[in-house]
mmCIF file of C-alpha atoms in Angstrom:
data_model
loop_
_atom_site.group_PDB
_atom_site.id
_atom_site.type_symbol
_atom_site.label_atom_id
_atom_site.label_comp_id
_atom_site.label_asym_id
_atom_site.label_seq_id
_atom_site.Cartn_x
_atom_site.Cartn_y
_atom_site.Cartn_z
ATOM 1 C CA GLY A 1 128.812 64.085 -54.844
ATOM 2 C CA ALA A 2 129.308 62.837 -58.369
ATOM 3 C CA GLY A 3 129.806 59.232 -57.347
ATOM 4 C CA VAL A 4 129.798 56.828 -54.435
ATOM 5 C CA SER A 5 132.689 57.619 -52.122
ATOM 6 C CA GLN A 6 134.260 55.037 -49.812
ATOM 7 C CA SER A 7 136.895 55.496 -47.156
ATOM 8 C CA PRO A 8 139.487 54.458 -46.393
ATOM 9 C CA SER A 9 140.586 53.022 -49.719
ATOM 10 C CA ASN A 10 142.936 50.649 -47.931
ATOM 11 C CA LYS A 11 142.964 49.387 -44.351
ATOM 12 C CA VAL A 12 145.433 47.046 -42.704
ATOM 13 C CA THR A 13 144.465 45.883 -39.251
ATOM 14 C CA GLU A 14 145.601 43.346 -36.721
ATOM 15 C CA LYS A 15 143.552 40.264 -36.053
ATOM 16 C CA GLY A 16 141.082 40.924 -33.254
ATOM 17 C CA LYS A 17 140.793 44.663 -33.824
ATOM 18 C CA ASP A 18 137.571 46.422 -34.821
ATOM 19 C CA VAL A 19 137.315 48.351 -38.092
ATOM 20 C CA GLU A 20 134.842 50.856 -39.519
ATOM 21 C CA LEU A 21 134.334 51.357 -43.226
ATOM 22 C CA ARG A 22 132.491 54.390 -44.539
ATOM 23 C CA CYS A 23 130.279 54.898 -47.578
ATOM 24 C CA ASP A 24 128.953 58.195 -48.940
ATOM 25 C CA PRO A 25 126.268 57.377 -51.507
ATOM 26 C CA ILE A 26 125.160 59.537 -54.401
ATOM 27 C CA SER A 27 122.944 62.339 -53.149
ATOM 28 C CA GLY A 28 119.286 61.442 -53.506
ATOM 29 C CA HIS A 29 119.863 57.703 -53.870
ATOM 30 C CA THR A 30 117.510 55.999 -51.463
ATOM 31 C CA ALA A 31 118.917 52.474 -51.651
ATOM 32 C CA LEU A 32 122.359 51.535 -50.337
ATOM 33 C CA TYR A 33 124.052 48.146 -50.503
ATOM 34 C CA TRP A 34 127.225 46.636 -49.077
ATOM 35 C CA TYR A 35 128.947 43.792 -50.897
ATOM 36 C CA ARG A 36 132.134 41.883 -50.187
ATOM 37 C CA GLN A 37 134.534 40.782 -52.916
ATOM 38 C CA SER A 38 137.125 38.197 -51.980
ATOM 39 C CA LEU A 39 140.185 37.663 -54.152
ATOM 40 C CA GLY A 40 139.178 36.184 -57.495
ATOM 41 C CA GLN A 41 135.580 35.805 -56.411
ATOM 42 C CA GLY A 42 132.279 37.379 -57.262
ATOM 43 C CA LEU A 43 130.439 39.847 -55.112
ATOM 44 C CA GLU A 44 128.750 38.607 -51.959
ATOM 45 C CA PHE A 45 125.743 40.590 -50.703
ATOM 46 C CA LEU A 46 126.027 41.766 -47.104
ATOM 47 C CA ILE A 47 123.307 44.287 -46.252
ATOM 48 C CA TYR A 48 120.746 46.607 -47.871
ATOM 49 C CA PHE A 49 119.220 49.881 -46.711
ATOM 50 C CA GLN A 50 116.149 51.485 -48.278
ATOM 51 C CA GLY A 51 115.090 54.871 -46.975
ATOM 52 C CA ASN A 52 113.892 54.650 -43.393
ATOM 53 C CA SER A 53 112.895 50.991 -43.600
ATOM 54 C CA ALA A 54 114.538 48.311 -41.481
ATOM 55 C CA PRO A 55 117.694 47.075 -43.239
ATOM 56 C CA ASP A 56 117.924 43.661 -44.884
ATOM 57 C CA LYS A 57 120.764 42.041 -42.957
ATOM 58 C CA SER A 58 120.351 38.594 -44.466
ATOM 59 C CA GLY A 59 123.828 38.558 -46.046
ATOM 60 C CA LEU A 60 125.888 39.410 -42.978
ATOM 61 C CA PRO A 61 128.208 36.423 -42.398
ATOM 62 C CA SER A 62 128.334 36.641 -38.608
ATOM 63 C CA ASP A 63 127.297 38.776 -35.668
ATOM 64 C CA ARG A 64 130.710 40.442 -35.809
ATOM 65 C CA PHE A 65 129.408 42.403 -38.786
ATOM 66 C CA SER A 66 127.014 45.317 -38.410
ATOM 67 C CA ALA A 67 126.083 48.394 -40.383
ATOM 68 C CA GLU A 68 124.130 51.552 -39.940
ATOM 69 C CA ARG A 69 122.945 54.343 -42.145
ATOM 70 C CA THR A 70 122.500 57.738 -40.580
ATOM 71 C CA GLY A 71 119.985 60.258 -41.882
ATOM 72 C CA GLY A 72 119.340 58.150 -44.942
ATOM 73 C CA SER A 73 122.751 59.045 -46.320
ATOM 74 C CA VAL A 74 126.171 57.987 -45.016
ATOM 75 C CA SER A 75 126.608 54.354 -44.041
ATOM 76 C CA THR A 76 129.196 52.686 -41.830
ATOM 77 C CA LEU A 77 130.051 48.992 -41.925
ATOM 78 C CA THR A 78 131.662 47.771 -38.709
ATOM 79 C CA ILE A 79 133.555 44.535 -38.312
ATOM 80 C CA GLN A 80 134.359 43.589 -34.734
ATOM 81 C CA ARG A 81 137.183 41.278 -33.664
ATOM 82 C CA THR A 82 138.461 40.978 -37.228
ATOM 83 C CA GLN A 83 139.657 37.612 -38.511
ATOM 84 C CA GLN A 84 141.975 36.823 -41.413
ATOM 85 C CA GLU A 85 139.057 35.501 -43.449
ATOM 86 C CA ASP A 86 137.545 38.994 -43.320
ATOM 87 C CA SER A 87 140.280 40.187 -45.681
ATOM 88 C CA ALA A 88 138.523 41.323 -48.857
ATOM 89 C CA VAL A 89 137.398 44.375 -50.778
ATOM 90 C CA TYR A 90 134.234 45.844 -49.312
ATOM 91 C CA LEU A 91 132.104 47.587 -51.911
ATOM 92 C CA CYS A 92 129.272 49.989 -51.369
ATOM 93 C CA ALA A 93 126.654 50.769 -54.010
ATOM 94 C CA SER A 94 123.699 53.106 -54.175
ATOM 95 C CA ARG A 95 120.650 53.216 -56.380
ATOM 96 C CA PRO A 96 117.844 55.705 -56.920
ATOM 97 C CA THR A 97 114.242 54.795 -56.185
ATOM 98 C CA GLY A 98 112.747 52.688 -58.944
ATOM 99 C CA LEU A 99 114.521 50.649 -61.571
ATOM 100 C CA GLY A 100 117.850 52.451 -61.745
ATOM 101 C CA GLY A 101 121.046 50.440 -61.795
ATOM 102 C CA TYR A 102 123.610 50.297 -59.031
ATOM 103 C CA THR A 103 126.526 52.718 -58.866
ATOM 104 C CA PHE A 104 129.459 51.223 -56.985
ATOM 105 C CA GLY A 105 132.209 52.963 -55.094
ATOM 106 C CA SER A 106 135.844 51.954 -55.563
ATOM 107 C CA GLY A 107 135.785 49.895 -52.404
ATOM 108 C CA THR A 108 137.849 49.526 -49.257
ATOM 109 C CA ARG A 109 140.547 46.876 -49.395
ATOM 110 C CA LEU A 110 140.731 45.344 -45.925
ATOM 111 C CA THR A 111 143.731 43.262 -44.943
ATOM 112 C CA VAL A 112 143.747 41.503 -41.581
ATOM 113 C CA VAL A 113 147.217 40.434 -40.454
ATOM 114 C CA GLN B 1 124.125 27.842 -53.234
ATOM 115 C CA GLN B 2 125.420 29.740 -56.242
ATOM 116 C CA GLN B 3 122.426 31.015 -58.162
ATOM 117 C CA VAL B 4 124.288 32.537 -61.107
ATOM 118 C CA LYS B 5 127.006 30.465 -62.786
ATOM 119 C CA GLN B 6 129.462 32.262 -65.063
ATOM 120 C CA SER B 7 131.964 30.909 -67.563
ATOM 121 C CA PRO B 8 134.720 30.977 -68.579
ATOM 122 C CA GLN B 9 136.773 32.080 -65.592
ATOM 123 C CA SER B 10 139.310 33.677 -67.930
ATOM 124 C CA LEU B 11 139.360 34.517 -71.608
ATOM 125 C CA ILE B 12 142.091 35.646 -73.974
ATOM 126 C CA VAL B 13 141.083 37.186 -77.297
ATOM 127 C CA GLN B 14 143.000 38.824 -80.097
ATOM 128 C CA LYS B 15 142.297 42.450 -80.914
ATOM 129 C CA GLY B 16 139.342 42.657 -83.272
ATOM 130 C CA GLY B 17 137.956 39.306 -82.178
ATOM 131 C CA ILE B 18 134.673 38.472 -80.473
ATOM 132 C CA SER B 19 134.599 37.868 -76.730
ATOM 133 C CA ILE B 20 131.765 35.723 -75.418
ATOM 134 C CA ILE B 21 130.934 35.233 -71.737
ATOM 135 C CA ASN B 22 128.108 33.008 -70.590
ATOM 136 C CA CYS B 23 125.893 32.915 -67.533
ATOM 137 C CA ALA B 24 123.183 30.578 -66.304
ATOM 138 C CA TYR B 25 120.717 31.202 -63.526
ATOM 139 C CA GLU B 26 118.428 29.038 -61.440
ATOM 140 C CA ASN B 27 115.883 31.379 -59.913
ATOM 141 C CA THR B 28 112.961 31.858 -62.300
ATOM 142 C CA ALA B 29 111.910 34.934 -60.306
ATOM 143 C CA PHE B 30 114.886 36.871 -61.678
ATOM 144 C CA ASP B 31 113.761 39.555 -64.104
ATOM 145 C CA TYR B 32 116.719 41.892 -64.479
ATOM 146 C CA PHE B 33 120.087 40.801 -65.879
ATOM 147 C CA PRO B 34 122.925 43.336 -65.912
ATOM 148 C CA TRP B 35 126.561 42.987 -66.857
ATOM 149 C CA TYR B 36 129.238 44.873 -64.974
ATOM 150 C CA GLN B 37 132.781 45.738 -66.020
ATOM 151 C CA GLN B 38 135.487 46.101 -63.391
ATOM 152 C CA PHE B 39 138.988 47.493 -63.815
ATOM 153 C CA PRO B 40 141.679 46.845 -61.181
ATOM 154 C CA GLY B 41 141.253 49.035 -58.133
ATOM 155 C CA LYS B 42 137.831 50.223 -59.204
ATOM 156 C CA GLY B 43 134.296 49.227 -58.364
ATOM 157 C CA PRO B 44 132.152 47.431 -60.948
ATOM 158 C CA ALA B 45 130.463 49.704 -63.488
ATOM 159 C CA LEU B 46 127.186 48.900 -65.215
ATOM 160 C CA LEU B 47 127.830 48.014 -68.840
ATOM 161 C CA ILE B 48 124.515 46.837 -70.243
ATOM 162 C CA ALA B 49 121.359 45.192 -68.898
ATOM 163 C CA ILE B 50 118.400 43.236 -70.225
ATOM 164 C CA ARG B 51 114.941 42.185 -69.079
ATOM 165 C CA PRO B 52 113.409 38.830 -70.052
ATOM 166 C CA ASP B 53 110.811 40.297 -72.391
ATOM 167 C CA VAL B 54 113.456 40.661 -75.115
ATOM 168 C CA SER B 55 115.947 38.140 -76.479
ATOM 169 C CA GLU B 56 118.703 40.540 -77.403
ATOM 170 C CA LYS B 57 119.940 44.015 -76.553
ATOM 171 C CA LYS B 58 122.760 45.807 -78.294
ATOM 172 C CA GLU B 59 124.677 48.884 -77.204
ATOM 173 C CA GLY B 60 127.591 49.742 -79.432
ATOM 174 C CA ARG B 61 130.005 46.807 -79.474
ATOM 175 C CA PHE B 62 128.275 45.089 -76.552
ATOM 176 C CA THR B 63 125.336 42.717 -77.003
ATOM 177 C CA ILE B 64 123.386 40.657 -74.475
ATOM 178 C CA SER B 65 121.669 37.522 -75.753
ATOM 179 C CA PHE B 66 118.969 36.104 -73.488
ATOM 180 C CA ASN B 67 117.378 32.646 -73.584
ATOM 181 C CA LYS B 68 114.551 32.510 -71.067
ATOM 182 C CA SER B 69 113.658 28.851 -71.605
ATOM 183 C CA ALA B 70 117.253 27.762 -71.044
ATOM 184 C CA LYS B 71 117.750 30.279 -68.229
ATOM 185 C CA GLN B 72 120.927 31.507 -69.859
ATOM 186 C CA PHE B 73 122.288 34.829 -70.999
ATOM 187 C CA SER B 74 125.526 35.894 -72.562
ATOM 188 C CA LEU B 75 127.628 38.960 -73.275
ATOM 189 C CA HIS B 76 129.198 39.389 -76.693
ATOM 190 C CA ILE B 77 131.903 41.991 -77.213
ATOM 191 C CA MET B 78 132.437 42.629 -80.900
ATOM 192 C CA ASP B 79 135.707 44.000 -82.289
ATOM 193 C CA SER B 80 137.365 43.507 -78.892
ATOM 194 C CA GLN B 81 139.983 46.103 -77.976
ATOM 195 C CA PRO B 82 142.873 46.037 -75.478
ATOM 196 C CA GLY B 83 140.974 48.660 -73.475
ATOM 197 C CA ASP B 84 138.233 46.089 -72.943
ATOM 198 C CA SER B 85 140.632 44.033 -70.814
ATOM 199 C CA ALA B 86 138.879 43.859 -67.450
ATOM 200 C CA THR B 87 136.842 41.542 -65.263
ATOM 201 C CA TYR B 88 133.234 41.090 -66.303
ATOM 202 C CA PHE B 89 130.451 40.043 -63.972
ATOM 203 C CA CYS B 90 126.976 38.951 -64.866
ATOM 204 C CA ALA B 91 124.254 39.452 -62.292
ATOM 205 C CA ALA B 92 120.566 38.903 -61.766
ATOM 206 C CA SER B 93 117.846 40.243 -59.533
ATOM 207 C CA GLY B 94 114.166 39.764 -58.985
ATOM 208 C CA SER B 95 111.341 42.210 -58.638
ATOM 209 C CA GLY B 96 110.570 43.877 -55.379
ATOM 210 C CA SER B 97 111.923 46.872 -53.569
ATOM 211 C CA ALA B 98 115.250 45.298 -52.625
ATOM 212 C CA ARG B 99 116.394 44.353 -56.124
ATOM 213 C CA GLN B 100 119.420 42.728 -54.529
ATOM 214 C CA LEU B 101 121.825 41.614 -57.227
ATOM 215 C CA THR B 102 123.233 38.086 -57.239
ATOM 216 C CA PHE B 103 126.558 38.061 -59.067
ATOM 217 C CA GLY B 104 128.411 35.468 -61.079
ATOM 218 C CA SER B 105 132.001 34.678 -60.159
ATOM 219 C CA GLY B 106 133.492 36.876 -62.877
ATOM 220 C CA THR B 107 135.472 36.468 -66.108
ATOM 221 C CA GLN B 108 138.886 38.005 -66.528
ATOM 222 C CA LEU B 109 139.148 39.135 -70.152
ATOM 223 C CA THR B 110 142.480 39.883 -71.771
ATOM 224 C CA VAL B 111 142.513 41.352 -75.270
ATOM 225 C CA LEU B 112 145.895 41.022 -76.911
ATOM 226 C CA PRO B 113 147.094 43.901 -79.112
#
């Protein structure tokens, strides 16, 4: 596609439920990143995928968070047993191999009630 | 530990004025310094970026000034326009395959007509 596509754009869930957020990166981009943006805050790194290499999970805040990337393309971020502090905008970005800049999607706004 | 500090948190400028946003970093391994512009409901978009081998980079009305010894860099928006009203984030990354960006906390710019 022309850009990074994220779905859903908005998600309201009850505390304790699991949620899945989807990211479709730009075709051919080998690197994929997930960031979290809390209200009025900067972007917090969550996880990074590069090709078929093992992902860098160093930013995941707890073991309730996990992500996978299938076939080097689509990625899913899963949050289990959601808590109110998980409410934020979750942003996905992709980047081509080399020194190219990130292209971000529009994000998924997650609200845990 | 916040590795990129951004100021001010908010900025109000008259149309035609100069907007200046400052960032300071701690990690001397950083070698790529982009600025992102974010409109409400959208993901951040790359605006301009600089590497530490130059002290200034200009693209249209946007200029990055970089001071390696002080570990500071700034964004200058000349002839600011109401359409420039957005949130601006500075970021930094080091070399290596991950090139994970560390973001500042953001500056909300309002340009008055």
